[in-house]
C-alpha positions as YAML, in Angstrom:
chain: A
units: angstrom
residues:
- id: 1
  name: UNK
  ca: [-64.52, -74.42, 124.50]
- id: 2
  name: UNK
  ca: [-63.47, -77.70, 122.79]
- id: 3
  name: UNK
  ca: [-61.25, -77.67, 119.72]
- id: 4
  name: UNK
  ca: [-64.13, -78.92, 117.42]
- id: 5
  name: UNK
  ca: [-66.34, -76.09, 118.73]
- id: 6
  name: UNK
  ca: [-63.55, -73.48, 118.21]
- id: 7
  name: UNK
  ca: [-62.97, -74.88, 114.59]
- id: 8
  name: UNK
  ca: [-66.76, -74.54, 113.90]
- id: 9
  name: UNK
  ca: [-66.61, -71.00, 115.19]
- id: 10
  name: UNK
  ca: [-63.57, -70.23, 112.99]
- id: 11
  name: UNK
  ca: [-65.27, -71.76, 109.92]
- id: 12
  name: UNK
  ca: [-68.43, -69.50, 110.64]
- id: 13
  name: UNK
  ca: [-66.25, -66.44, 110.73]
- id: 14
  name: UNK
  ca: [-64.53, -67.27, 107.50]
- id: 15
  name: UNK
  ca: [-67.86, -67.99, 105.84]
- id: 16
  name: UNK
  ca: [-69.24, -64.69, 107.03]
- id: 17
  name: UNK
  ca: [-66.35, -62.78, 105.53]
- id: 18
  name: UNK
  ca: [-66.50, -64.33, 102.03]
- id: 19
  name: UNK
  ca: [-69.05, -61.79, 100.82]
- id: 20
  name: UNK
  ca: [-66.96, -58.97, 102.43]
- id: 21
  name: UNK
  ca: [-64.02, -60.05, 100.24]
- id: 22
  name: UNK
  ca: [-66.18, -59.53, 97.14]
- id: 23
  name: UNK
  ca: [-67.59, -56.25, 98.45]
- id: 24
  name: UNK
  ca: [-64.22, -54.78, 99.03]
- id: 25
  name: UNK
  ca: [-62.86, -55.62, 95.62]
- id: 26
  name: UNK
  ca: [-66.06, -54.39, 93.96]
- id: 27
  name: UNK
  ca: [-65.88, -51.13, 95.80]
- id: 28
  name: UNK
  ca: [-62.33, -50.16, 94.86]
- id: 29
  name: UNK
  ca: [-62.37, -51.69, 91.29]
- id: 30
  name: UNK
  ca: [-59.66, -53.39, 89.26]
- id: 31
  name: UNK
  ca: [-56.84, -51.86, 91.26]
- id: 32
  name: UNK
  ca: [-57.89, -53.79, 94.39]
- id: 33
  name: UNK
  ca: [-57.52, -57.37, 95.55]
- id: 34
  name: UNK
  ca: [-58.98, -58.86, 98.73]
- id: 35
  name: UNK
  ca: [-57.76, -62.17, 100.03]
- id: 36
  name: UNK
  ca: [-59.13, -64.20, 102.93]
- id: 37
  name: UNK
  ca: [-56.65, -66.52, 104.68]
- id: 38
  name: UNK
  ca: [-57.11, -69.49, 106.92]
- id: 39
  name: UNK
  ca: [-53.83, -70.02, 108.82]
- id: 40
  name: UNK
  ca: [-54.72, -73.51, 109.96]
- id: 41
  name: UNK
  ca: [-53.64, -74.54, 106.44]
- id: 42
  name: UNK
  ca: [-50.39, -72.47, 105.71]
- id: 43
  name: UNK
  ca: [-49.72, -74.24, 102.53]
- id: 44
  name: UNK
  ca: [-53.06, -73.53, 101.07]
- id: 45
  name: UNK
  ca: [-54.40, -70.79, 103.22]
- id: 46
  name: UNK
  ca: [-56.29, -68.76, 100.62]
- id: 47
  name: UNK
  ca: [-59.96, -69.58, 101.08]
- id: 48
  name: UNK
  ca: [-61.38, -66.61, 99.16]
- id: 49
  name: UNK
  ca: [-59.98, -64.09, 96.72]
- id: 50
  name: UNK
  ca: [-61.59, -61.24, 94.72]
- id: 51
  name: UNK
  ca: [-59.69, -59.05, 92.33]
- id: 52
  name: UNK
  ca: [-56.39, -59.95, 90.57]
- id: 53
  name: UNK
  ca: [-53.43, -57.86, 91.74]
- id: 54
  name: UNK
  ca: [-50.99, -60.45, 92.98]
- id: 55
  name: UNK
  ca: [-52.41, -63.31, 91.00]
- id: 56
  name: UNK
  ca: [-53.52, -65.25, 94.08]
- id: 57
  name: UNK
  ca: [-56.07, -68.12, 93.67]
- id: 58
  name: UNK
  ca: [-58.21, -70.14, 96.10]
- id: 59
  name: UNK
  ca: [-56.04, -72.94, 97.55]
- id: 60
  name: UNK
  ca: [-52.89, -70.88, 97.30]
- id: 61
  name: UNK
  ca: [-50.16, -70.40, 99.90]
- id: 62
  name: UNK
  ca: [-49.67, -67.48, 102.26]
- id: 63
  name: UNK
  ca: [-46.98, -64.92, 101.53]
- id: 64
  name: UNK
  ca: [-43.95, -63.80, 103.48]
- id: 65
  name: UNK
  ca: [-46.12, -61.33, 105.35]
- id: 66
  name: UNK
  ca: [-48.51, -64.19, 106.35]
- id: 67
  name: UNK
  ca: [-45.63, -66.30, 107.56]
- id: 68
  name: UNK
  ca: [-44.46, -63.43, 109.74]
- id: 69
  name: UNK
  ca: [-48.04, -63.14, 111.23]
- id: 70
  name: UNK
  ca: [-48.03, -66.93, 111.87]
- id: 71
  name: UNK
  ca: [-44.64, -66.82, 113.56]
- id: 72
  name: UNK
  ca: [-45.93, -64.12, 115.96]
- id: 73
  name: UNK
  ca: [-48.88, -66.35, 116.81]
- id: 74
  name: UNK
  ca: [-51.39, -64.73, 119.18]
- id: 75
  name: UNK
  ca: [-49.12, -61.68, 119.57]
- id: 76
  name: UNK
  ca: [-49.68, -60.75, 115.96]
- id: 77
  name: UNK
  ca: [-51.27, -57.40, 115.29]
- id: 78
  name: UNK
  ca: [-52.84, -55.74, 112.31]
- id: 79
  name: UNK
  ca: [-50.45, -54.30, 109.79]
- id: 80
  name: UNK
  ca: [-52.19, -51.36, 107.98]
- id: 81
  name: UNK
  ca: [-51.21, -49.28, 105.02]
- id: 82
  name: UNK
  ca: [-47.79, -50.66, 104.48]
- id: 83
  name: UNK
  ca: [-46.12, -50.45, 101.04]
- id: 84
  name: UNK
  ca: [-44.46, -53.36, 99.25]
- id: 85
  name: UNK
  ca: [-43.95, -54.55, 95.70]
- id: 86
  name: UNK
  ca: [-44.29, -57.73, 93.83]
- id: 87
  name: UNK
  ca: [-41.60, -59.56, 92.00]
- id: 88
  name: UNK
  ca: [-42.61, -57.92, 88.71]
- id: 89
  name: UNK
  ca: [-42.35, -54.45, 90.22]
- id: 90
  name: UNK
  ca: [-46.03, -53.66, 90.90]
- id: 91
  name: UNK
  ca: [-46.21, -51.32, 93.90]
- id: 92
  name: UNK
  ca: [-48.79, -52.23, 96.53]
- id: 93
  name: UNK
  ca: [-50.35, -50.45, 99.39]
- id: 94
  name: UNK
  ca: [-51.59, -53.17, 101.65]
- id: 95
  name: UNK
  ca: [-53.25, -53.92, 104.93]
- id: 96
  name: UNK
  ca: [-53.33, -57.32, 106.81]
- id: 97
  name: UNK
  ca: [-56.05, -57.64, 109.49]
- id: 98
  name: UNK
  ca: [-55.74, -60.63, 111.74]
- id: 99
  name: UNK
  ca: [-58.73, -62.77, 112.60]
- id: 100
  name: UNK
  ca: [-59.24, -64.17, 116.11]
- id: 101
  name: UNK
  ca: [-61.55, -66.68, 117.66]
- id: 102
  name: UNK
  ca: [-63.43, -66.14, 120.93]
- id: 103
  name: UNK
  ca: [-60.38, -67.18, 122.91]
- id: 104
  name: UNK
  ca: [-58.21, -64.56, 121.28]
- id: 105
  name: UNK
  ca: [-56.22, -67.03, 119.18]
- id: 106
  name: UNK
  ca: [-55.16, -65.87, 115.66]
- id: 107
  name: UNK
  ca: [-56.42, -68.28, 112.99]
- id: 108
  name: UNK
  ca: [-56.44, -66.29, 109.83]
- id: 109
  name: UNK
  ca: [-56.35, -62.83, 108.20]
- id: 110
  name: UNK
  ca: [-58.17, -60.56, 105.72]
- id: 111
  name: UNK
  ca: [-55.74, -58.88, 103.42]
- id: 112
  name: UNK
  ca: [-56.32, -55.93, 101.03]
- id: 113
  name: UNK
  ca: [-53.88, -55.04, 98.22]
- id: 114
  name: UNK
  ca: [-54.15, -51.92, 96.20]
- id: 115
  name: UNK
  ca: [-52.11, -51.45, 92.94]
- id: 116
  name: UNK
  ca: [-50.67, -47.99, 93.40]
- id: 117
  name: UNK
  ca: [-48.07, -48.26, 90.67]
- id: 118
  name: UNK
  ca: [-49.78, -45.71, 88.40]
- id: 119
  name: UNK
  ca: [-50.18, -43.29, 91.32]
- id: 120
  name: UNK
  ca: [-46.53, -43.64, 92.13]
- id: 121
  name: UNK
  ca: [-45.48, -42.98, 88.59]
- id: 122
  name: UNK
  ca: [-47.64, -39.81, 88.37]
- id: 123
  name: UNK
  ca: [-46.17, -38.71, 91.83]
- id: 124
  name: UNK
  ca: [-42.68, -39.27, 90.50]
- id: 125
  name: UNK
  ca: [-43.40, -37.31, 87.33]
- id: 126
  name: UNK
  ca: [-44.82, -34.41, 89.26]
- id: 127
  name: UNK
  ca: [-41.83, -34.55, 91.63]
- id: 128
  name: UNK
  ca: [-39.46, -34.52, 88.77]
- id: 129
  name: UNK
  ca: [-41.25, -31.46, 87.23]
- id: 130
  name: UNK
  ca: [-40.98, -29.80, 90.68]
- id: 131
  name: UNK
  ca: [-37.43, -30.76, 91.24]
- id: 132
  name: UNK
  ca: [-38.32, -32.83, 94.37]
- id: 133
  name: UNK
  ca: [-38.42, -36.33, 93.04]
- id: 134
  name: UNK
  ca: [-37.40, -39.11, 95.36]
- id: 135
  name: UNK
  ca: [-37.36, -42.86, 94.87]
- id: 136
  name: UNK
  ca: [-37.47, -44.62, 98.20]
- id: 137
  name: UNK
  ca: [-36.59, -48.28, 98.17]
- id: 138
  name: UNK
  ca: [-39.59, -50.54, 98.71]
- id: 139
  name: UNK
  ca: [-39.11, -54.13, 99.88]
- id: 140
  name: UNK
  ca: [-40.24, -56.85, 97.64]
- id: 141
  name: UNK
  ca: [-42.74, -59.59, 98.77]
- id: 142
  name: UNK
  ca: [-43.32, -62.91, 97.08]
- id: 143
  name: UNK
  ca: [-46.85, -63.71, 96.38]
- id: 144
  name: UNK
  ca: [-47.77, -67.03, 94.93]
- id: 145
  name: UNK
  ca: [-49.80, -70.14, 95.20]
- id: 146
  name: UNK
  ca: [-46.74, -72.34, 95.87]
- id: 147
  name: UNK
  ca: [-45.49, -72.23, 99.47]
- id: 148
  name: UNK
  ca: [-42.08, -73.67, 98.31]
- id: 149
  name: UNK
  ca: [-41.58, -70.67, 96.10]
- id: 150
  name: UNK
  ca: [-42.31, -68.30, 98.95]
- id: 151
  name: UNK
  ca: [-39.78, -70.19, 101.20]
- id: 152
  name: UNK
  ca: [-37.20, -70.05, 98.41]
- id: 153
  name: UNK
  ca: [-37.62, -66.29, 98.02]
- id: 154
  name: UNK
  ca: [-37.13, -65.71, 101.70]
- id: 155
  name: UNK
  ca: [-34.00, -67.89, 101.91]
- id: 156
  name: UNK
  ca: [-32.46, -66.58, 98.65]
- id: 157
  name: UNK
  ca: [-33.08, -62.90, 99.69]
- id: 158
  name: UNK
  ca: [-31.45, -63.15, 103.09]
- id: 159
  name: UNK
  ca: [-28.29, -61.10, 103.26]
- id: 160
  name: UNK
  ca: [-26.26, -63.97, 104.70]
- id: 161
  name: UNK
  ca: [-27.39, -66.19, 101.87]
- id: 162
  name: UNK
  ca: [-27.20, -63.64, 99.14]
- id: 163
  name: UNK
  ca: [-23.73, -62.25, 99.95]
- id: 164
  name: UNK
  ca: [-21.72, -65.51, 100.59]
- id: 165
  name: UNK
  ca: [-21.95, -69.34, 100.49]
- id: 166
  name: UNK
  ca: [-23.12, -71.54, 103.26]
- id: 167
  name: UNK
  ca: [-19.54, -73.02, 103.51]
- id: 168
  name: UNK
  ca: [-18.10, -69.57, 104.14]
- id: 169
  name: UNK
  ca: [-20.45, -68.85, 107.09]
- id: 170
  name: UNK
  ca: [-19.03, -69.48, 110.57]
- id: 171
  name: UNK
  ca: [-21.19, -71.01, 113.18]
- id: 172
  name: UNK
  ca: [-22.63, -67.78, 114.60]
- id: 173
  name: UNK
  ca: [-23.73, -66.58, 111.24]
- id: 174
  name: UNK
  ca: [-25.31, -69.88, 110.36]
- id: 175
  name: UNK
  ca: [-27.24, -69.72, 113.63]
- id: 176
  name: UNK
  ca: [-28.14, -66.17, 112.76]
- id: 177
  name: UNK
  ca: [-29.52, -67.27, 109.48]
- id: 178
  name: UNK
  ca: [-31.65, -70.06, 110.96]
- id: 179
  name: UNK
  ca: [-32.80, -67.80, 113.86]
- id: 180
  name: UNK
  ca: [-33.93, -65.13, 111.44]
- id: 181
  name: UNK
  ca: [-35.69, -67.59, 109.10]
- id: 182
  name: UNK
  ca: [-37.44, -68.98, 112.09]
- id: 183
  name: UNK
  ca: [-38.57, -65.50, 113.15]
- id: 184
  name: UNK
  ca: [-40.01, -64.88, 109.75]
- id: 185
  name: UNK
  ca: [-42.28, -68.01, 110.09]
- id: 186
  name: UNK
  ca: [-40.51, -70.14, 107.57]
- id: 187
  name: UNK
  ca: [-40.37, -73.18, 109.88]
- id: 188
  name: UNK
  ca: [-44.09, -73.00, 110.69]
- id: 189
  name: UNK
  ca: [-44.80, -74.66, 107.33]
- id: 190
  name: UNK
  ca: [-44.69, -78.42, 106.94]
- id: 191
  name: UNK
  ca: [-41.60, -79.85, 105.48]
- id: 192
  name: UNK
  ca: [-39.92, -76.50, 105.35]
- id: 193
  name: UNK
  ca: [-36.80, -77.64, 107.25]
- id: 194
  name: UNK
  ca: [-36.18, -80.24, 104.56]
- id: 195
  name: UNK
  ca: [-36.83, -77.60, 101.86]
- id: 196
  name: UNK
  ca: [-34.42, -75.08, 103.42]
- id: 197
  name: UNK
  ca: [-31.85, -77.77, 103.79]
- id: 198
  name: UNK
  ca: [-32.03, -78.58, 100.12]
- id: 199
  name: UNK
  ca: [-31.94, -74.86, 99.18]
- id: 200
  name: UNK
  ca: [-28.80, -74.32, 101.22]
- id: 201
  name: UNK
  ca: [-27.18, -77.56, 100.04]
- id: 202
  name: UNK
  ca: [-26.87, -79.17, 103.45]
- id: 203
  name: UNK
  ca: [-28.27, -82.39, 104.96]
- id: 204
  name: UNK
  ca: [-31.64, -82.45, 106.75]
- id: 205
  name: UNK
  ca: [-29.92, -83.52, 109.97]
- id: 206
  name: UNK
  ca: [-27.66, -80.41, 109.81]
- id: 207
  name: UNK
  ca: [-30.71, -78.12, 109.21]
- id: 208
  name: UNK
  ca: [-32.52, -79.52, 112.23]
- id: 209
  name: UNK
  ca: [-29.35, -79.20, 114.32]
- id: 210
  name: UNK
  ca: [-28.90, -75.53, 113.50]
- id: 211
  name: UNK
  ca: [-32.59, -74.86, 113.99]
- id: 212
  name: UNK
  ca: [-32.52, -76.45, 117.34]
- id: 213
  name: UNK
  ca: [-29.35, -74.55, 118.37]
- id: 214
  name: UNK
  ca: [-30.79, -71.23, 116.96]
- id: 215
  name: UNK
  ca: [-33.81, -71.68, 119.17]
- id: 216
  name: UNK
  ca: [-31.78, -72.64, 122.20]
- id: 217
  name: UNK
  ca: [-29.12, -69.83, 121.95]
- id: 218
  name: UNK
  ca: [-30.39, -66.22, 122.49]
- id: 219
  name: UNK
  ca: [-29.76, -63.82, 119.73]
- id: 220
  name: UNK
  ca: [-30.99, -60.61, 118.13]
- id: 221
  name: UNK
  ca: [-34.53, -60.38, 117.10]
- id: 222
  name: UNK
  ca: [-35.35, -61.26, 113.54]
- id: 223
  name: UNK
  ca: [-35.16, -58.36, 111.04]
- id: 224
  name: UNK
  ca: [-38.73, -58.29, 109.93]
- id: 225
  name: UNK
  ca: [-39.87, -55.24, 107.97]
...
């Protein structure tokens, strides 16, 4: 099938899912948000949204989770019932279901986010009363309409970036940083190499050099939750 025909097919799938987005949010009420993504446009992948849990709007960027799916390409799989939290502490139970065309290629995703903060607090209260309270650490995810903010959050949260300066990193750890960012899908976004370079305080040429070396030299798999 030609690329224009495949694009028409993908557009038709997205159009068919728009009312599904509204239906999901209406069924679960104000604690639910459903978001439809078109990964052909990573910087403005949100094509439909219903509900307001993460503050997403149509035309907004994908999240870190979406970048991870994009990095895995056609090997990506559905991620169901995982728990994350927003920057403001809202606890979410989420599912990301990938969309494929007739060739099996991943081109988008349907995401559902449930705000379970109140449920978690009630659980913690009951646990405290019963003497069994536990507070497991939940990873934070950056949701926003600005792709640069998402990239910044991934770079700034990386242990190698958070614990020391770029100048203090040796070559192997610099390669590890770029390899891990690449595995998280950061460099699948347009102009992201330049943006990461600015965030790290290095030249664009240096960033391209380390990315090229990171892709050429085998290393441990990216640590993707």
